[in-house]
XYZ file of C-alpha atoms in Angstrom:
345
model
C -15.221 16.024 -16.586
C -18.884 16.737 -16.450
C -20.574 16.248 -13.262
C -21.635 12.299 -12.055
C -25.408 12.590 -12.313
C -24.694 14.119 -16.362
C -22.301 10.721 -16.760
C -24.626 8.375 -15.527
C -27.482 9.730 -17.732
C -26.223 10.051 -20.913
C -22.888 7.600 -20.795
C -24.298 3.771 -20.550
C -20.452 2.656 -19.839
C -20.183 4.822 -16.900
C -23.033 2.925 -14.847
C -21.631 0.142 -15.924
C -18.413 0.785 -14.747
C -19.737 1.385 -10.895
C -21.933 -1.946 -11.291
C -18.650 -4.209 -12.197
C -16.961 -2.249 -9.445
C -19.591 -3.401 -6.978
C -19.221 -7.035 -8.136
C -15.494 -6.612 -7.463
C -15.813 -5.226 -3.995
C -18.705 -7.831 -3.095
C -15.934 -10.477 -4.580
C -13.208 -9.228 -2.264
C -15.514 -9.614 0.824
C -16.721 -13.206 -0.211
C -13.535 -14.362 -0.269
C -12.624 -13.197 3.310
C -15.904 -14.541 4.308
C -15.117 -17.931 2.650
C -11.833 -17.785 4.416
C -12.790 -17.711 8.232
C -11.919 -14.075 8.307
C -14.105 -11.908 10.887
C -14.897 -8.428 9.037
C -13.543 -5.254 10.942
C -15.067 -1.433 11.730
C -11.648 0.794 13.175
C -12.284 4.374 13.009
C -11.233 6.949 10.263
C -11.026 9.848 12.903
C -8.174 9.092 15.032
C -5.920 11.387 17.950
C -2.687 10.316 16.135
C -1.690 9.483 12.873
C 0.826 6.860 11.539
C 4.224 8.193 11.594
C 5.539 7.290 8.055
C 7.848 10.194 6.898
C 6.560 10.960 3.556
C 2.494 10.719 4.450
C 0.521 13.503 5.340
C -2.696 12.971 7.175
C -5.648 15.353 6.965
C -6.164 17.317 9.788
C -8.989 18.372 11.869
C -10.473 19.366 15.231
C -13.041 17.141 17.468
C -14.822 19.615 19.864
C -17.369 18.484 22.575
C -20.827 20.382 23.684
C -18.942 21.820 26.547
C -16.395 23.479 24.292
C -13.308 21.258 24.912
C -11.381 20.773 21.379
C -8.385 18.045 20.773
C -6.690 17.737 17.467
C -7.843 15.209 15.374
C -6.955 13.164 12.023
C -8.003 11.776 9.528
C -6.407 7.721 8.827
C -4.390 7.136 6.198
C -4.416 3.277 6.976
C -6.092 1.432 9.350
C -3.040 -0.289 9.764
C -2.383 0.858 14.197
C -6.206 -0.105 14.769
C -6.039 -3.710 13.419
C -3.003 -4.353 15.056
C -4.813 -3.806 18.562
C -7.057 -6.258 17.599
C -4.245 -8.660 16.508
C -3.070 -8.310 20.357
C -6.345 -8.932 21.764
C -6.742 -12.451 20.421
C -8.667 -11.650 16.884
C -6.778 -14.424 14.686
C -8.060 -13.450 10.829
C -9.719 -10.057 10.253
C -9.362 -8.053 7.144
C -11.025 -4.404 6.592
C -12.520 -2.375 3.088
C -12.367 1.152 4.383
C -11.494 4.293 3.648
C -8.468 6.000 3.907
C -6.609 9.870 3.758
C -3.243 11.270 2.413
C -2.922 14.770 1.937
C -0.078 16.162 -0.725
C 0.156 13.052 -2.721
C 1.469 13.087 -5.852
C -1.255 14.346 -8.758
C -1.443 11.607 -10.914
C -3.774 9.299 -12.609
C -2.667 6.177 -10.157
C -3.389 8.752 -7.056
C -6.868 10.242 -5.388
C -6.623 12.015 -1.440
C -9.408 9.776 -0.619
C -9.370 6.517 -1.484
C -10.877 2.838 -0.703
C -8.059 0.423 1.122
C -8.644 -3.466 2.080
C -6.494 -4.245 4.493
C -5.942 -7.615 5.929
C -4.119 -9.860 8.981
C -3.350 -13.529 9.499
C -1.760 -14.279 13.046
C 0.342 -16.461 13.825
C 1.276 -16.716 9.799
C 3.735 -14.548 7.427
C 3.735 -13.136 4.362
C 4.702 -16.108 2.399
C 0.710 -16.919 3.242
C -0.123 -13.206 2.337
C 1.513 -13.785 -0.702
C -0.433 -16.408 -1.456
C -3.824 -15.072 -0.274
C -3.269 -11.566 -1.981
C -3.210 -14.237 -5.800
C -6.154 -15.900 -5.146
C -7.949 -12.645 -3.965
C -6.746 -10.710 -7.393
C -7.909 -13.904 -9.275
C -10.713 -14.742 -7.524
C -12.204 -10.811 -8.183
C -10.814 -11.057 -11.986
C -12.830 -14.430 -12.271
C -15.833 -12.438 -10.592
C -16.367 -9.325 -12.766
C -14.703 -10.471 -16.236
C -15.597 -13.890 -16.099
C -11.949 -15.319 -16.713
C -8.721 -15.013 -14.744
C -6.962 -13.927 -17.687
C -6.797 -10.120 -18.194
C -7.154 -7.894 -21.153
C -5.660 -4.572 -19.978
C -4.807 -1.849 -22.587
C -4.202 -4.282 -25.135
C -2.169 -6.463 -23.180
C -3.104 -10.302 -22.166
C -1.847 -10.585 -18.381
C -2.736 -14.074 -16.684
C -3.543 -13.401 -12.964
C -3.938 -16.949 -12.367
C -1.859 -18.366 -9.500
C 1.427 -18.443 -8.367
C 2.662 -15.210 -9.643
C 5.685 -13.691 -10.462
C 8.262 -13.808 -7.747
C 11.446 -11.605 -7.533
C 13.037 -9.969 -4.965
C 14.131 -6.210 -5.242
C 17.777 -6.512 -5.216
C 17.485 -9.072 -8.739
C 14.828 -6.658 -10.219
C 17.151 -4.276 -10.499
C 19.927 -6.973 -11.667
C 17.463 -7.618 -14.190
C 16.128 -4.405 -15.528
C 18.735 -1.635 -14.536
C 21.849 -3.992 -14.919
C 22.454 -2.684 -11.037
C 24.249 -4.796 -9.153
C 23.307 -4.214 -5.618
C 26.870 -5.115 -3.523
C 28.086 -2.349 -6.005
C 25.628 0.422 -4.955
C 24.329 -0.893 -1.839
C 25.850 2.898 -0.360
C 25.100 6.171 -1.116
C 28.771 6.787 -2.241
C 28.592 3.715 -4.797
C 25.253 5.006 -5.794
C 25.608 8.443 -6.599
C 28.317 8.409 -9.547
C 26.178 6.035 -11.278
C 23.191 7.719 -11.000
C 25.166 10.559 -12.826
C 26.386 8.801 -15.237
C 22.375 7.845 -16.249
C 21.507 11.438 -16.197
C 20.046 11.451 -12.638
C 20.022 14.425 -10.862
C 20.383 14.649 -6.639
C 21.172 16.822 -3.543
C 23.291 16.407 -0.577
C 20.238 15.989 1.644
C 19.279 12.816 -0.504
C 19.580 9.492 1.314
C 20.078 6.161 -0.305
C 16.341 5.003 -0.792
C 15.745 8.149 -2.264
C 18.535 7.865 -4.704
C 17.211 4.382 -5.600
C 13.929 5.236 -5.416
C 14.151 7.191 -8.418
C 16.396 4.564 -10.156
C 13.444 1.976 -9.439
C 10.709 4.379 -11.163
C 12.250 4.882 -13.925
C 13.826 1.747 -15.067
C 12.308 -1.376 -13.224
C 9.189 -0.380 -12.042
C 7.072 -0.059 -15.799
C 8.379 -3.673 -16.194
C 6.671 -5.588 -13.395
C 3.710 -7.443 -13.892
C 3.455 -7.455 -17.725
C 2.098 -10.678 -18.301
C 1.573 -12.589 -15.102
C 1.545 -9.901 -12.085
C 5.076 -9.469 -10.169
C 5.401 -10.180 -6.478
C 8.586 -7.677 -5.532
C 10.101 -9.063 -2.538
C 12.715 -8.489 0.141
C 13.289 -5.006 0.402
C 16.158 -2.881 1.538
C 16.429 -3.264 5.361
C 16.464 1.084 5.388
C 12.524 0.327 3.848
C 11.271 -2.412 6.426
C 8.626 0.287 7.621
C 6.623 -1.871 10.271
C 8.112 -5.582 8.117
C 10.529 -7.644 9.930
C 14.157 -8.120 8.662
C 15.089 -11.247 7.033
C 17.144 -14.102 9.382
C 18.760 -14.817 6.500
C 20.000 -11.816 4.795
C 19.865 -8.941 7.459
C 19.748 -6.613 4.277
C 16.551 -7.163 3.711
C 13.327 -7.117 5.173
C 10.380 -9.682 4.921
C 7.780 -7.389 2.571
C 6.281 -7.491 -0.877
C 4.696 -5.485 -3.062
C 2.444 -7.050 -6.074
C 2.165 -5.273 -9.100
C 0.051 -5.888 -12.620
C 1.121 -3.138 -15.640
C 3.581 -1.949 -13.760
C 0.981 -0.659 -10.714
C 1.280 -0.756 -7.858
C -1.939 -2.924 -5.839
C -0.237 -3.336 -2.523
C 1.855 -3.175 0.397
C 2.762 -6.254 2.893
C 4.907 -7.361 5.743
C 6.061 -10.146 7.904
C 4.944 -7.791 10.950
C 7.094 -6.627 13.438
C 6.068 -7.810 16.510
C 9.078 -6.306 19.108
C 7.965 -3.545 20.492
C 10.946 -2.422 21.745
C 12.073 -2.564 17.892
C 9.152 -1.078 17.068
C 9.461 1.943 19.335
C 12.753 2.437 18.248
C 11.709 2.582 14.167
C 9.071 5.061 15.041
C 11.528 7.268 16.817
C 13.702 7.220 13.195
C 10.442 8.014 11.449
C 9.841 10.717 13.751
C 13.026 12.476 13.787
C 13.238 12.087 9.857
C 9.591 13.951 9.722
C 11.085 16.697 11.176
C 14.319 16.609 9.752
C 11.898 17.001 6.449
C 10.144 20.118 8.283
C 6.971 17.862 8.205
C 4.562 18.153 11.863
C 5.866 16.363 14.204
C 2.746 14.597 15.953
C 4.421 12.100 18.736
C 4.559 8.555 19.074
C 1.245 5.995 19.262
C 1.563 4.875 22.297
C -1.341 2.811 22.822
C 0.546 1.019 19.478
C 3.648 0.234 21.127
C 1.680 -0.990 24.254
C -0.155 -3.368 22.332
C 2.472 -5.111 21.000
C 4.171 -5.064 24.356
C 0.723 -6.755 25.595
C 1.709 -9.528 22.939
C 0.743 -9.189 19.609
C 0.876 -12.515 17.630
C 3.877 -13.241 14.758
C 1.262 -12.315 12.137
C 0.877 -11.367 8.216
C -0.495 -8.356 7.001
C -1.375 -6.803 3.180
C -3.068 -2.859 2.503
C -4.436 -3.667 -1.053
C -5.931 -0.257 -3.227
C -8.857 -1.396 -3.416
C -9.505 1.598 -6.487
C -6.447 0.780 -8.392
C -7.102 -3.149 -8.664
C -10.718 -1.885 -9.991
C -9.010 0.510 -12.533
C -7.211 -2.497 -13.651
C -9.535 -5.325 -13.659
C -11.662 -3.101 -15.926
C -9.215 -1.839 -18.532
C -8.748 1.830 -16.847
C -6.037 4.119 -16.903
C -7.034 6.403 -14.000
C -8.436 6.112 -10.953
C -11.031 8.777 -11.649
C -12.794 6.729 -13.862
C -13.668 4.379 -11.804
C -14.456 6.595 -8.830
C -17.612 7.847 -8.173
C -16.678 11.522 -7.403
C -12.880 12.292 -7.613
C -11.470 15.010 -6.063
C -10.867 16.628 -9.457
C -14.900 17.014 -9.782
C -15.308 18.702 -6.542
C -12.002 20.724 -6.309
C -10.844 21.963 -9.681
Protein backbone atom coordinates (compact mmCIF):
# COMPACT_ATOMS: atom_id res chain seq x y z
CA UNK A 1 0.00 0.00 0.00
CA UNK A 2 1.54 3.24 -1.04
CA UNK A 3 1.76 5.87 1.47
CA UNK A 4 -1.70 8.19 2.37
CA UNK A 5 -0.58 11.52 0.93
CA UNK A 6 0.33 9.27 -2.72
CA UNK A 7 -3.54 7.78 -2.27
CA UNK A 8 -5.16 10.88 -1.77
CA UNK A 9 -3.42 12.51 -4.79
CA UNK A 10 -3.71 10.32 -7.42
CA UNK A 11 -6.84 7.89 -6.21
CA UNK A 12 -10.20 10.21 -6.33
CA UNK A 13 -12.08 7.15 -4.42
CA UNK A 14 -9.75 7.25 -1.59
CA UNK A 15 -10.74 10.96 -0.50
CA UNK A 16 -13.86 10.03 -1.01
CA UNK A 17 -13.85 7.26 1.10
CA UNK A 18 -12.59 9.48 4.33
CA UNK A 19 -15.35 12.21 3.34
CA UNK A 20 -18.38 9.47 3.56
CA UNK A 21 -16.59 8.26 6.66
CA UNK A 22 -16.87 11.70 8.20
CA UNK A 23 -20.59 11.91 7.31
CA UNK A 24 -20.96 8.58 9.11
CA UNK A 25 -19.20 9.56 12.26
CA UNK A 26 -20.97 13.14 12.27
CA UNK A 27 -24.31 10.80 11.80
CA UNK A 28 -23.49 8.67 14.82
CA UNK A 29 -23.04 11.81 17.04
CA UNK A 30 -26.35 13.51 15.76
CA UNK A 31 -28.19 10.84 16.73
CA UNK A 32 -26.92 10.78 20.39
CA UNK A 33 -27.37 14.43 20.34
CA UNK A 34 -31.00 14.05 19.09
CA UNK A 35 -31.43 11.52 21.79
CA UNK A 36 -30.76 13.52 25.11
CA UNK A 37 -27.43 11.84 25.37
CA UNK A 38 -24.58 14.09 27.08
CA UNK A 39 -21.21 13.41 25.00
CA UNK A 40 -18.26 11.95 27.15
CA UNK A 41 -14.13 12.64 27.33
CA UNK A 42 -12.61 9.37 29.73
CA UNK A 43 -9.01 9.03 29.28
CA UNK A 44 -7.03 6.60 26.95
CA UNK A 45 -4.00 6.48 29.45
CA UNK A 46 -5.17 4.68 32.38
CA UNK A 47 -3.17 2.91 35.81
CA UNK A 48 -5.13 -0.35 35.13
CA UNK A 49 -6.48 -2.04 32.36
CA UNK A 50 -9.73 -4.11 31.95
CA UNK A 51 -9.21 -7.55 33.04
CA UNK A 52 -10.73 -9.60 30.12
CA UNK A 53 -8.56 -12.79 29.68
CA UNK A 54 -7.86 -12.80 26.08
CA UNK A 55 -7.08 -8.72 25.66
CA UNK A 56 -3.84 -7.33 25.82
CA UNK A 57 -3.44 -3.68 26.56
CA UNK A 58 -0.48 -1.61 25.38
CA UNK A 59 1.82 -0.78 27.85
CA UNK A 60 3.69 2.19 28.91
CA UNK A 61 5.32 4.32 31.61
CA UNK A 62 3.97 7.90 32.98
CA UNK A 63 7.01 9.65 34.63
CA UNK A 64 6.77 13.09 36.43
CA UNK A 65 9.50 16.14 36.35
CA UNK A 66 10.75 14.90 39.63
CA UNK A 67 11.55 11.47 38.25
CA UNK A 68 8.76 9.36 39.86
CA UNK A 69 7.50 6.65 37.12
CA UNK A 70 4.12 4.38 37.55
CA UNK A 71 3.11 1.90 34.96
CA UNK A 72 0.71 2.96 32.67
CA UNK A 73 -1.80 1.65 29.82
CA UNK A 74 -3.16 2.21 27.15
CA UNK A 75 -7.52 1.53 27.08
CA UNK A 76 -8.81 -0.97 25.24
CA UNK A 77 -12.46 0.24 26.06
CA UNK A 78 -13.63 2.95 27.83
CA UNK A 79 -15.95 0.69 29.22
CA UNK A 80 -14.55 1.13 33.61
CA UNK A 81 -14.56 5.06 32.97
CA UNK A 82 -18.22 5.39 31.83
CA UNK A 83 -19.37 3.24 34.35
CA UNK A 84 -18.08 5.82 37.10
CA UNK A 85 -20.04 8.21 35.53
CA UNK A 86 -23.12 5.89 35.44
CA UNK A 87 -22.66 5.87 39.45
CA UNK A 88 -22.38 9.46 39.77
CA UNK A 89 -25.83 10.29 38.46
CA UNK A 90 -24.97 10.81 34.48
CA UNK A 91 -28.30 9.10 33.05
CA UNK A 92 -27.45 8.89 28.96
CA UNK A 93 -23.85 9.40 27.82
CA UNK A 94 -22.30 7.65 24.93
CA UNK A 95 -18.44 8.12 23.80
CA UNK A 96 -16.48 7.94 19.95
CA UNK A 97 -12.97 7.32 21.15
CA UNK A 98 -10.20 5.52 20.65
CA UNK A 99 -9.21 2.39 21.81
CA UNK A 100 -5.90 -0.33 22.16
CA UNK A 101 -5.44 -4.18 21.91
CA UNK A 102 -2.17 -5.48 21.48
CA UNK A 103 -1.73 -9.25 19.81
CA UNK A 104 -5.00 -9.29 18.06
CA UNK A 105 -5.57 -11.44 15.50
CA UNK A 106 -4.02 -10.11 11.86
CA UNK A 107 -6.85 -9.91 9.82
CA UNK A 108 -8.72 -7.70 7.53
CA UNK A 109 -11.75 -7.21 10.28
CA UNK A 110 -8.79 -6.26 12.94
CA UNK A 111 -6.39 -2.92 13.39
CA UNK A 112 -4.33 -2.40 17.17
CA UNK A 113 -5.79 0.96 17.13
CA UNK A 114 -9.04 1.48 16.40
CA UNK A 115 -12.18 4.01 16.75
CA UNK A 116 -14.98 2.55 19.43
CA UNK A 117 -18.52 4.34 20.24
CA UNK A 118 -19.52 3.27 23.23
CA UNK A 119 -22.77 4.03 24.84
CA UNK A 120 -25.06 3.81 28.36
CA UNK A 121 -28.73 4.17 29.19
CA UNK A 122 -29.47 3.95 33.07
CA UNK A 123 -31.98 2.78 34.52
CA UNK A 124 -32.84 0.78 31.00
CA UNK A 125 -31.54 -2.73 29.47
CA UNK A 126 -30.48 -4.00 26.53
CA UNK A 127 -33.77 -4.74 25.04
CA UNK A 128 -33.56 -0.61 24.60
CA UNK A 129 -29.87 -1.03 23.40
CA UNK A 130 -31.10 -3.30 21.04
CA UNK A 131 -33.27 -1.09 19.77
CA UNK A 132 -31.09 2.06 19.80
CA UNK A 133 -27.99 0.17 18.27
CA UNK A 134 -30.97 -0.36 14.73
CA UNK A 135 -31.85 2.96 14.46
CA UNK A 136 -28.17 4.16 14.94
CA UNK A 137 -26.91 1.55 12.02
CA UNK A 138 -29.93 2.84 9.94
CA UNK A 139 -29.93 6.16 10.74
CA UNK A 140 -25.85 6.36 9.56
CA UNK A 141 -26.78 4.01 6.39
CA UNK A 142 -29.62 6.61 5.57
CA UNK A 143 -26.84 9.39 6.17
CA UNK A 144 -23.92 8.46 3.86
CA UNK A 145 -25.75 6.18 1.12
CA UNK A 146 -28.84 7.89 1.05
CA UNK A 147 -31.12 4.69 1.65
CA UNK A 148 -31.36 2.23 4.52
CA UNK A 149 -31.00 -0.54 2.26
CA UNK A 150 -27.40 -1.78 1.74
CA UNK A 151 -25.46 -2.89 -1.23
CA UNK A 152 -22.46 -4.74 0.27
CA UNK A 153 -20.28 -6.98 -2.00
CA UNK A 154 -23.03 -7.70 -4.17
CA UNK A 155 -25.41 -8.44 -1.62
CA UNK A 156 -28.81 -6.33 -0.86
CA UNK A 157 -29.00 -6.29 3.13
CA UNK A 158 -32.01 -4.10 4.54
CA UNK A 159 -30.80 -2.41 7.80
CA UNK A 160 -34.09 -0.99 8.33
CA UNK A 161 -35.65 -1.70 11.74
CA UNK A 162 -36.36 -4.37 13.85
CA UNK A 163 -33.63 -6.68 12.95
CA UNK A 164 -32.93 -10.09 13.09
CA UNK A 165 -33.36 -11.63 16.48
CA UNK A 166 -31.93 -15.04 17.63
CA UNK A 167 -30.45 -16.14 20.53
CA UNK A 168 -27.09 -18.16 20.52
CA UNK A 169 -28.21 -21.44 21.70
CA UNK A 170 -30.97 -21.59 18.32
CA UNK A 171 -28.17 -20.18 16.03
CA UNK A 172 -26.42 -23.00 16.43
CA UNK A 173 -29.78 -25.24 16.26
CA UNK A 174 -30.10 -23.56 13.11
CA UNK A 175 -26.81 -23.53 11.34
CA UNK A 176 -24.63 -26.32 13.04
CA UNK A 177 -27.65 -28.72 13.71
CA UNK A 178 -26.14 -28.44 17.55
CA UNK A 179 -28.41 -29.01 19.95
CA UNK A 180 -27.28 -27.23 23.00
CA UNK A 181 -28.75 -29.66 26.13
CA UNK A 182 -26.60 -32.21 24.09
CA UNK A 183 -23.25 -30.31 24.25
CA UNK A 184 -23.92 -27.86 26.83
CA UNK A 185 -20.44 -29.75 28.62
CA UNK A 186 -17.18 -30.10 27.59
CA UNK A 187 -17.53 -33.97 27.66
CA UNK A 188 -20.72 -33.81 25.25
CA UNK A 189 -18.81 -31.35 23.23
CA UNK A 190 -15.64 -32.77 22.49
CA UNK A 191 -16.58 -36.14 20.55
CA UNK A 192 -18.56 -34.10 18.29
CA UNK A 193 -16.23 -31.68 17.57
CA UNK A 194 -14.11 -34.75 16.39
CA UNK A 195 -16.33 -36.16 14.53
CA UNK A 196 -16.44 -32.53 12.33
CA UNK A 197 -12.76 -32.60 12.02
CA UNK A 198 -12.06 -30.19 14.94
CA UNK A 199 -9.00 -30.37 16.55
CA UNK A 200 -8.44 -29.50 20.67
CA UNK A 201 -6.21 -29.84 23.80
CA UNK A 202 -6.80 -30.80 27.29
CA UNK A 203 -6.29 -27.22 28.45
CA UNK A 204 -9.35 -26.19 26.18
CA UNK A 205 -12.46 -25.10 28.08
CA UNK A 206 -15.96 -25.22 26.78
CA UNK A 207 -16.28 -21.64 25.17
CA UNK A 208 -13.25 -22.31 23.51
CA UNK A 209 -14.40 -25.54 22.08
CA UNK A 210 -17.56 -23.73 20.90
CA UNK A 211 -15.97 -20.86 20.02
CA UNK A 212 -14.42 -22.44 17.19
CA UNK A 213 -17.65 -24.38 16.31
CA UNK A 214 -19.42 -20.81 16.13
CA UNK A 215 -16.64 -19.40 13.57
CA UNK A 216 -16.78 -21.77 11.43
CA UNK A 217 -20.29 -22.79 10.91
CA UNK A 218 -22.78 -20.07 12.26
CA UNK A 219 -20.99 -17.08 12.37
CA UNK A 220 -20.57 -16.34 8.14
CA UNK A 221 -24.41 -16.76 8.26
CA UNK A 222 -25.60 -13.88 10.42
CA UNK A 223 -26.77 -10.84 9.06
CA UNK A 224 -27.11 -11.75 5.35
CA UNK A 225 -29.98 -9.88 4.45
CA UNK A 226 -31.39 -7.96 7.36
CA UNK A 227 -28.48 -7.70 10.16
CA UNK A 228 -28.67 -10.49 13.07
CA UNK A 229 -29.07 -9.51 16.70
CA UNK A 230 -27.27 -12.78 18.54
CA UNK A 231 -28.66 -12.93 21.89
CA UNK A 232 -28.44 -14.68 25.24
CA UNK A 233 -25.17 -16.00 25.58
CA UNK A 234 -23.65 -18.82 27.51
CA UNK A 235 -23.70 -17.84 31.23
CA UNK A 236 -19.49 -18.94 31.17
CA UNK A 237 -19.48 -15.58 28.49
CA UNK A 238 -21.60 -12.97 30.60
CA UNK A 239 -18.26 -10.85 30.84
CA UNK A 240 -19.63 -7.67 32.78
CA UNK A 241 -23.78 -8.77 31.29
CA UNK A 242 -26.15 -9.95 33.82
CA UNK A 243 -27.56 -13.55 33.77
CA UNK A 244 -30.96 -14.13 32.59
CA UNK A 245 -33.96 -14.61 35.53
CA UNK A 246 -35.31 -16.79 33.32
CA UNK A 247 -32.85 -19.18 32.02
CA UNK A 248 -29.77 -18.97 34.44
CA UNK A 249 -27.81 -20.39 31.33
CA UNK A 250 -27.67 -17.48 29.80
CA UNK A 251 -26.75 -14.08 30.17
CA UNK A 252 -28.58 -10.81 29.07
CA UNK A 253 -26.01 -9.68 25.96
CA UNK A 254 -26.11 -9.31 22.22
CA UNK A 255 -24.02 -8.99 19.60
CA UNK A 256 -25.32 -7.43 16.07
CA UNK A 257 -23.84 -8.52 13.07
CA UNK A 258 -24.31 -7.47 9.08
CA UNK A 259 -22.18 -10.04 6.49
CA UNK A 260 -21.41 -12.04 9.02
CA UNK A 261 -19.26 -9.05 11.06
CA UNK A 262 -19.14 -8.45 13.87
CA UNK A 263 -20.31 -4.34 14.82
CA UNK A 264 -20.76 -4.82 18.51
CA UNK A 265 -20.79 -5.91 21.94
CA UNK A 266 -23.73 -5.24 24.67
CA UNK A 267 -25.01 -6.09 28.07
CA UNK A 268 -27.76 -5.82 30.55
CA UNK A 269 -24.92 -4.46 33.03
CA UNK A 270 -24.03 -5.99 36.04
CA UNK A 271 -24.64 -3.83 38.66
CA UNK A 272 -23.61 -6.20 42.04
CA UNK A 273 -20.54 -5.44 42.94
CA UNK A 274 -20.01 -8.09 45.04
CA UNK A 275 -20.78 -10.25 41.74
CA UNK A 276 -18.76 -8.17 40.00
CA UNK A 277 -15.68 -8.52 42.18
CA UNK A 278 -16.06 -12.00 42.17
CA UNK A 279 -16.09 -12.30 37.97
CA UNK A 280 -13.00 -10.22 37.91
CA UNK A 281 -11.24 -12.50 40.32
CA UNK A 282 -12.14 -15.57 37.56
CA UNK A 283 -10.81 -13.28 34.86
CA UNK A 284 -7.82 -12.71 36.79
CA UNK A 285 -6.84 -16.07 37.79
CA UNK A 286 -7.66 -17.34 34.13
CA UNK A 287 -5.03 -14.48 32.82
CA UNK A 288 -2.57 -16.10 34.60
CA UNK A 289 -3.53 -19.49 34.27
CA UNK A 290 -2.93 -18.34 30.36
CA UNK A 291 0.67 -16.95 31.48
CA UNK A 292 -0.80 -13.49 30.46
CA UNK A 293 0.39 -10.25 33.17
CA UNK A 294 -1.41 -10.31 35.84
CA UNK A 295 -2.23 -6.47 36.56
CA UNK A 296 -4.76 -6.57 39.79
CA UNK A 297 -8.19 -5.72 40.24
CA UNK A 298 -9.89 -1.97 39.43
CA UNK A 299 -10.75 -1.08 42.44
CA UNK A 300 -12.04 2.26 42.07
CA UNK A 301 -14.53 -0.03 39.54
CA UNK A 302 -15.84 -2.21 42.09
CA UNK A 303 -16.26 0.85 44.47
CA UNK A 304 -18.34 2.55 42.13
CA UNK A 305 -20.76 0.16 41.73
CA UNK A 306 -20.77 -0.41 45.45
CA UNK A 307 -21.50 3.55 45.58
CA UNK A 308 -24.67 2.54 43.44
CA UNK A 309 -24.45 2.35 39.96
CA UNK A 310 -27.90 2.45 38.21
CA UNK A 311 -29.57 -0.99 36.44
CA UNK A 312 -28.34 0.41 33.11
CA UNK A 313 -27.73 -0.65 29.25
CA UNK A 314 -24.62 -0.49 27.59
CA UNK A 315 -23.30 -1.21 23.65
CA UNK A 316 -19.16 -0.82 22.38
CA UNK A 317 -19.98 -0.43 18.60
CA UNK A 318 -16.56 -0.54 15.98
CA UNK A 319 -17.01 2.38 14.91
CA UNK A 320 -14.27 1.32 11.72
CA UNK A 321 -15.95 -1.87 10.89
CA UNK A 322 -19.63 -0.37 10.52
CA UNK A 323 -17.72 2.25 8.10
CA UNK A 324 -16.04 -0.68 6.17
CA UNK A 325 -19.47 -1.93 5.74
CA UNK A 326 -21.68 0.91 5.07
CA UNK A 327 -19.27 1.64 2.20
CA UNK A 328 -18.86 -1.70 0.46
CA UNK A 329 -15.25 -2.54 2.12
CA UNK A 330 -13.65 -5.62 2.87
CA UNK A 331 -10.93 -4.39 5.26
CA UNK A 332 -10.58 -2.12 7.71
CA UNK A 333 -7.48 -0.59 6.17
CA UNK A 334 -9.28 0.88 3.57
CA UNK A 335 -11.16 2.88 5.30
CA UNK A 336 -8.54 3.95 7.82
CA UNK A 337 -6.54 6.74 7.43
CA UNK A 338 -3.12 5.20 8.36
CA UNK A 339 -3.26 1.45 9.34
CA UNK A 340 -0.79 -0.06 11.19
CA UNK A 341 0.30 -2.03 8.12
CA UNK A 342 1.56 1.50 6.53
CA UNK A 343 3.61 2.42 9.44
CA UNK A 344 4.84 -1.05 10.65
CA UNK A 345 5.44 -3.44 7.79
Amino acid sequence: MSPIYQRLKTQPDVKEVFEKRSLIVRALREWFWDNSFIETETPLLVNLPSMEPYLDPFKTELKTESGKSYPAYLITSPEFAMKQLLAGGMERIFQITRSFRNCETLSKAHNPEFTILEWYRAYSDYEAIMRDTEEICAHACQTVNGSTILSYQGQTIDLTPPWERISFADALKRYAKLDYDQIDTKEKLIPIMQERGYSHSESDDWDSLILQVFINEVEQHLGQKKPTILCDYPASQAALATISPNDPRFAQRFEAYIAGVELCNAFDELTNWQEQQSRLEEDRALRIKLGKDDYGLDLSFIEALRFGMPKSGGNALGVDRLCMILLDKTALRDVIYIPWTEMFL
